[in-house]
Amino acid sequence: MKRLYNVIVHRVVLLLIASILCISSISVFTIYRYILPNMQQLVNNHVNTQVGNINLWFQFNSELIRLYATQFQKEEISGQNYKHLLAKLEEFKNKSNIQYDSLGFITLDGRKYVTDHSNFNVEDRPYFAELKSGRKDVVISDVIESKSNKNKLILILAKIYDEKHQVKGYISGALKTEYIENLMANVAGNFHAYLKNNKNETVLGNDRFHRTGIHIEKRLYSYLNLTYVLDIPRSYYMNTILLTVIFIILATVILLLVTRMVTHHVAHCLVKPIQSLEIAMAKTKNGILEKNKEETAILEFNNLNRNYNQMIEEIYLLLQQVKEKEMERNDANNKAMYAQIKPHFLYNTLETIQAMAFDHEDEDVEKAIQDLAVFFRISLSNDRQIISLQEEMNHVQSYLNIQKLRYQDVLQYSFEIQHVELERPFLKFTLQPLVENAIYHGVKLLQKKEPIMIRVYQEKEDIVIEVENTFEDIDLTHIKNINRILESGCTPDGQQGYGLFNVNERIKHQYGNEYGVCLRVEDHRFISRMIQPGR
């Protein structure tokens, strides 16, 4: 067998050199064959996106001003009513997220009132003439400069109609151009974006750039009279390409030198064999015990692989032993729990039968003994932990018959079984403690006729049984604490409702934490809900 160093060192160096040269050649070819021709298309897509955003901004704000105008349909648009109208516009401005410099209204004679409390005549302004004489409901002005603060603004004006659809005035919104300027400023640092009007004058942005690269113009909506311009200097993309080529060359040289030095210091470079062992170890970490079947001519790896496979065999045997011990422990726990439950009810029932036999010579005694026999025939069957749902229902019925003798007409109960196969397997002696709990809290404590409902139904593949009784004084905090303990699957020492915790722990031991018992309260009805798998 060959030593690992002789197998790997020289081959890795040769393979790395070939790979780097191949990657460098492909990179340079790709730049000149694909990147440069596609750059124009990428820039066009960028411009279309920018223009689309600006058009959408204009469209949104136009519709918003039009919406404001509809709010003044029943208002008097005049100078006498300007305080009320400006207050309403000021309210719109404060509630809006739009960056308005101001809002205002214009009377039919061209007098404009603005929320900054100024008023002036706009009859000679081009946008007013266009709005007044044209058929458009909304007119957008050119970029103008505010006389008060020198901010660049765009005016959007909309007609106000009365109920007969006659023009009664106009709404004006002066919008700041910060959104558009931010869009143009957020392009790449060396890019230059600006807007120009029909006179080829720059109205937004900076056009101080010597055009020696890519120059693209895109018209906005026709009624805006604005064009978006993007200039990209030739030096930008040429420098980018040059830097990319230089980086590839430097990276290739550095990588070759580093690889050469590192390879000389590495005695063992594990490739395929170690990867195979790593996969096998990862599966072991996730609980899948598999031997590594990889074979190689390297002596060191064969020794390592043999030791690993031997370790997997030992782990598997240990896990099997642990599993068997766990099953034995669960079985012992269940039997111990059964043993704790049985005497509790046996003594109470015998006391009831004894009292009846003493007071009456009645056939009810015979019936009580018969029900008791059925009850213990099922509960004392230690050889079986899983019985049918039908047997569990018979067991509870016998229990209720016995309790009926004790509580007489005070105990009222009913069964509601909804499309459930009664021959399905069921964990023995889990329903009776829930019914006993309902009798204690709903009959014994209240001492009045309050019916107990036992509801059995199927939820997906699981069997759900709900025992419902009346409970006048309910401590919701106490119920929450009990549910938290039930969810943990533990049976606390000295806790009331031992049978409830016992049943919950047995179910979780048998089937897992997704099954068990929980409590809830609905309109003074206390519900114990038990879930067991249906298969």
Short mmCIF file of C-alpha atoms in Angstrom, two decimals, residues 309-493:
data_model
loop_
_atom_site.label_atom_id
_atom_site.label_comp_id
_atom_site.label_asym_id
_atom_site.label_seq_id
_atom_site.Cartn_x
_atom_site.Cartn_y
_atom_site.Cartn_z
CA ASN A 309 -16.84 -0.07 11.97
CA GLN A 310 -16.03 -1.99 15.15
CA MET A 311 -17.15 1.00 17.21
CA ILE A 312 -20.47 1.14 15.27
CA GLU A 313 -21.14 -2.52 16.08
CA GLU A 314 -20.57 -1.89 19.78
CA ILE A 315 -22.80 1.19 19.79
CA TYR A 316 -25.59 -0.73 18.05
CA LEU A 317 -25.45 -3.51 20.66
CA LEU A 318 -25.49 -0.97 23.49
CA LEU A 319 -28.50 0.84 21.99
CA GLN A 320 -30.40 -2.43 21.67
CA GLN A 321 -29.72 -3.16 25.32
CA VAL A 322 -30.84 0.33 26.34
CA LYS A 323 -34.01 -0.04 24.29
CA GLU A 324 -34.86 -3.35 25.93
CA LYS A 325 -34.20 -1.88 29.37
CA GLU A 326 -36.43 1.09 28.56
CA MET A 327 -39.28 -1.17 27.44
CA GLU A 328 -38.93 -3.19 30.63
CA ARG A 329 -38.95 -0.01 32.71
CA ASN A 330 -42.08 1.32 30.96
CA ASP A 331 -43.83 -2.00 31.49
CA ALA A 332 -42.87 -1.97 35.15
CA ASN A 333 -44.08 1.62 35.52
CA ASN A 334 -47.46 0.79 33.96
CA LYS A 335 -47.92 -2.21 36.22
CA ALA A 336 -46.95 -0.16 39.26
CA MET A 337 -49.44 2.52 38.28
CA TYR A 338 -52.20 -0.08 37.86
CA ALA A 339 -51.41 -1.44 41.30
CA GLN A 340 -51.73 2.05 42.82
CA ILE A 341 -55.09 2.75 41.18
CA LYS A 342 -57.02 -0.49 41.83
CA PRO A 343 -57.33 -0.46 45.67
CA HIS A 344 -58.59 3.13 45.72
CA PHE A 345 -61.83 2.33 43.92
CA LEU A 346 -62.19 -1.21 45.29
CA TYR A 347 -62.55 -0.02 48.88
CA ASN A 348 -65.13 2.68 48.04
CA THR A 349 -67.25 0.19 46.06
CA LEU A 350 -67.16 -2.45 48.77
CA GLU A 351 -68.27 0.13 51.33
CA THR A 352 -71.24 1.06 49.10
CA ILE A 353 -72.27 -2.60 48.65
CA GLN A 354 -71.88 -3.22 52.38
CA ALA A 355 -74.14 -0.29 53.26
CA MET A 356 -76.78 -1.42 50.73
CA ALA A 357 -76.71 -5.00 52.01
CA PHE A 358 -77.14 -3.76 55.55
CA ASP A 359 -80.04 -1.38 54.86
CA HIS A 360 -81.96 -3.27 52.16
CA GLU A 361 -82.63 -6.70 50.93
CA ASP A 362 -82.75 -5.66 47.30
CA GLU A 363 -81.87 -7.02 43.89
CA ASP A 364 -79.75 -3.88 43.39
CA VAL A 365 -77.07 -5.61 45.45
CA GLU A 366 -76.88 -8.42 42.92
CA LYS A 367 -76.64 -5.87 40.08
CA ALA A 368 -73.91 -3.96 41.91
CA ILE A 369 -71.88 -7.12 42.41
CA GLN A 370 -72.34 -8.02 38.72
CA ASP A 371 -71.11 -4.57 37.61
CA LEU A 372 -68.21 -4.85 40.02
CA ALA A 373 -67.27 -8.21 38.50
CA VAL A 374 -67.25 -6.68 34.99
CA PHE A 375 -65.25 -3.74 36.25
CA PHE A 376 -62.51 -5.84 37.81
CA ARG A 377 -62.51 -8.49 35.09
CA ILE A 378 -61.10 -5.77 32.80
CA SER A 379 -59.06 -3.72 35.27
CA LEU A 380 -57.34 -6.72 36.86
CA SER A 381 -56.30 -8.27 33.52
CA ASN A 382 -52.60 -7.67 34.15
CA ASP A 383 -51.56 -9.67 31.12
CA ARG A 384 -52.98 -7.03 28.82
CA GLN A 385 -52.23 -3.32 28.73
CA ILE A 386 -54.02 -2.66 25.41
CA ILE A 387 -57.71 -3.58 25.11
CA SER A 388 -60.40 -2.55 22.63
CA LEU A 389 -62.26 0.74 22.90
CA GLN A 390 -65.47 -1.28 23.33
CA GLU A 391 -64.02 -3.03 26.40
CA GLU A 392 -62.99 0.31 27.88
CA MET A 393 -66.52 1.67 27.33
CA ASN A 394 -68.01 -1.44 29.03
CA HIS A 395 -65.60 -0.88 31.91
CA VAL A 396 -66.79 2.72 32.35
CA GLN A 397 -70.44 1.70 32.01
CA SER A 398 -70.02 -0.79 34.86
CA TYR A 399 -68.36 1.92 36.94
CA LEU A 400 -71.23 4.35 36.29
CA ASN A 401 -73.83 1.69 37.16
CA ILE A 402 -72.16 1.22 40.53
CA GLN A 403 -71.94 4.96 41.16
CA LYS A 404 -75.60 5.32 40.15
CA LEU A 405 -76.51 3.11 43.12
CA ARG A 406 -74.60 5.47 45.37
CA TYR A 407 -75.79 8.85 44.04
CA GLN A 408 -79.23 7.74 42.74
CA ASP A 409 -80.99 10.40 40.61
CA VAL A 410 -78.31 13.02 41.33
CA LEU A 411 -75.98 11.25 38.88
CA GLN A 412 -77.05 11.91 35.29
CA TYR A 413 -74.84 10.96 32.36
CA SER A 414 -74.93 10.28 28.63
CA PHE A 415 -72.65 8.88 25.90
CA GLU A 416 -72.13 10.48 22.48
CA ILE A 417 -70.16 8.22 20.11
CA GLN A 418 -69.52 9.71 16.67
CA HIS A 419 -68.46 7.34 13.88
CA VAL A 420 -65.69 5.57 15.80
CA GLU A 421 -64.69 1.94 15.34
CA LEU A 422 -65.12 0.45 18.82
CA GLU A 423 -62.72 -2.41 18.07
CA ARG A 424 -59.77 -0.04 17.83
CA PRO A 425 -56.94 -0.64 20.35
CA PHE A 426 -57.05 1.46 23.52
CA LEU A 427 -54.82 1.81 26.60
CA LYS A 428 -56.64 0.11 29.46
CA PHE A 429 -58.08 1.93 32.51
CA THR A 430 -57.59 5.49 31.22
CA LEU A 431 -61.20 6.70 30.80
CA GLN A 432 -62.56 5.70 34.25
CA PRO A 433 -60.31 8.12 36.24
CA LEU A 434 -61.56 11.05 34.07
CA VAL A 435 -65.20 10.03 34.73
CA GLU A 436 -64.46 9.63 38.44
CA ASN A 437 -62.96 13.13 38.47
CA ALA A 438 -66.13 14.52 36.79
CA ILE A 439 -68.39 12.78 39.35
CA TYR A 440 -66.37 14.14 42.27
CA HIS A 441 -66.39 17.77 41.04
CA GLY A 442 -69.72 17.80 39.20
CA VAL A 443 -71.98 15.61 41.39
CA LYS A 444 -70.50 15.02 44.81
CA LEU A 445 -69.50 18.64 45.47
CA LEU A 446 -72.53 20.30 43.86
CA GLN A 447 -75.10 17.77 45.25
CA LYS A 448 -77.57 18.49 42.45
CA LYS A 449 -78.47 17.05 39.08
CA GLU A 450 -75.85 18.17 36.65
CA PRO A 451 -75.38 15.84 33.66
CA ILE A 452 -72.01 14.36 32.72
CA MET A 453 -71.37 14.06 28.97
CA ILE A 454 -68.91 11.44 27.64
CA ARG A 455 -68.12 12.28 24.02
CA VAL A 456 -66.09 9.91 21.76
CA TYR A 457 -65.03 10.91 18.25
CA GLN A 458 -62.21 10.52 15.72
CA GLU A 459 -59.78 13.29 14.84
CA LYS A 460 -57.75 12.27 11.79
CA GLU A 461 -56.35 8.85 12.88
CA ASP A 462 -56.55 9.58 16.63
CA ILE A 463 -59.30 8.75 19.15
CA VAL A 464 -60.51 11.74 21.21
CA ILE A 465 -62.63 11.34 24.36
CA GLU A 466 -64.04 14.35 26.19
CA VAL A 467 -65.64 14.10 29.66
CA GLU A 468 -67.71 17.22 30.40
CA ASN A 469 -69.30 18.29 33.72
CA THR A 470 -70.54 21.41 35.50
CA PHE A 471 -68.17 23.23 37.80
CA GLU A 472 -69.44 26.47 39.39
CA ASP A 473 -66.30 27.76 41.10
CA ILE A 474 -63.40 27.43 38.66
CA ASP A 475 -59.91 28.78 39.30
CA LEU A 476 -58.54 29.40 35.79
CA THR A 477 -55.03 29.95 37.12
CA HIS A 478 -55.15 26.53 38.79
CA ILE A 479 -56.36 24.96 35.52
CA LYS A 480 -53.41 26.54 33.65
CA ASN A 481 -50.96 25.17 36.23
CA ILE A 482 -52.46 21.68 35.93
CA ASN A 483 -52.21 21.83 32.10
CA ARG A 484 -48.55 22.82 32.38
CA ILE A 485 -47.86 19.81 34.60
CA LEU A 486 -49.85 17.53 32.27
CA GLU A 487 -47.84 18.73 29.30
CA SER A 488 -44.59 17.84 31.09
CA GLY A 489 -45.87 14.26 31.59
CA CYS A 490 -44.92 14.14 35.29
CA THR A 491 -47.01 13.06 38.29
CA PRO A 492 -46.23 15.50 41.15
CA ASP A 493 -46.21 14.26 44.74
#
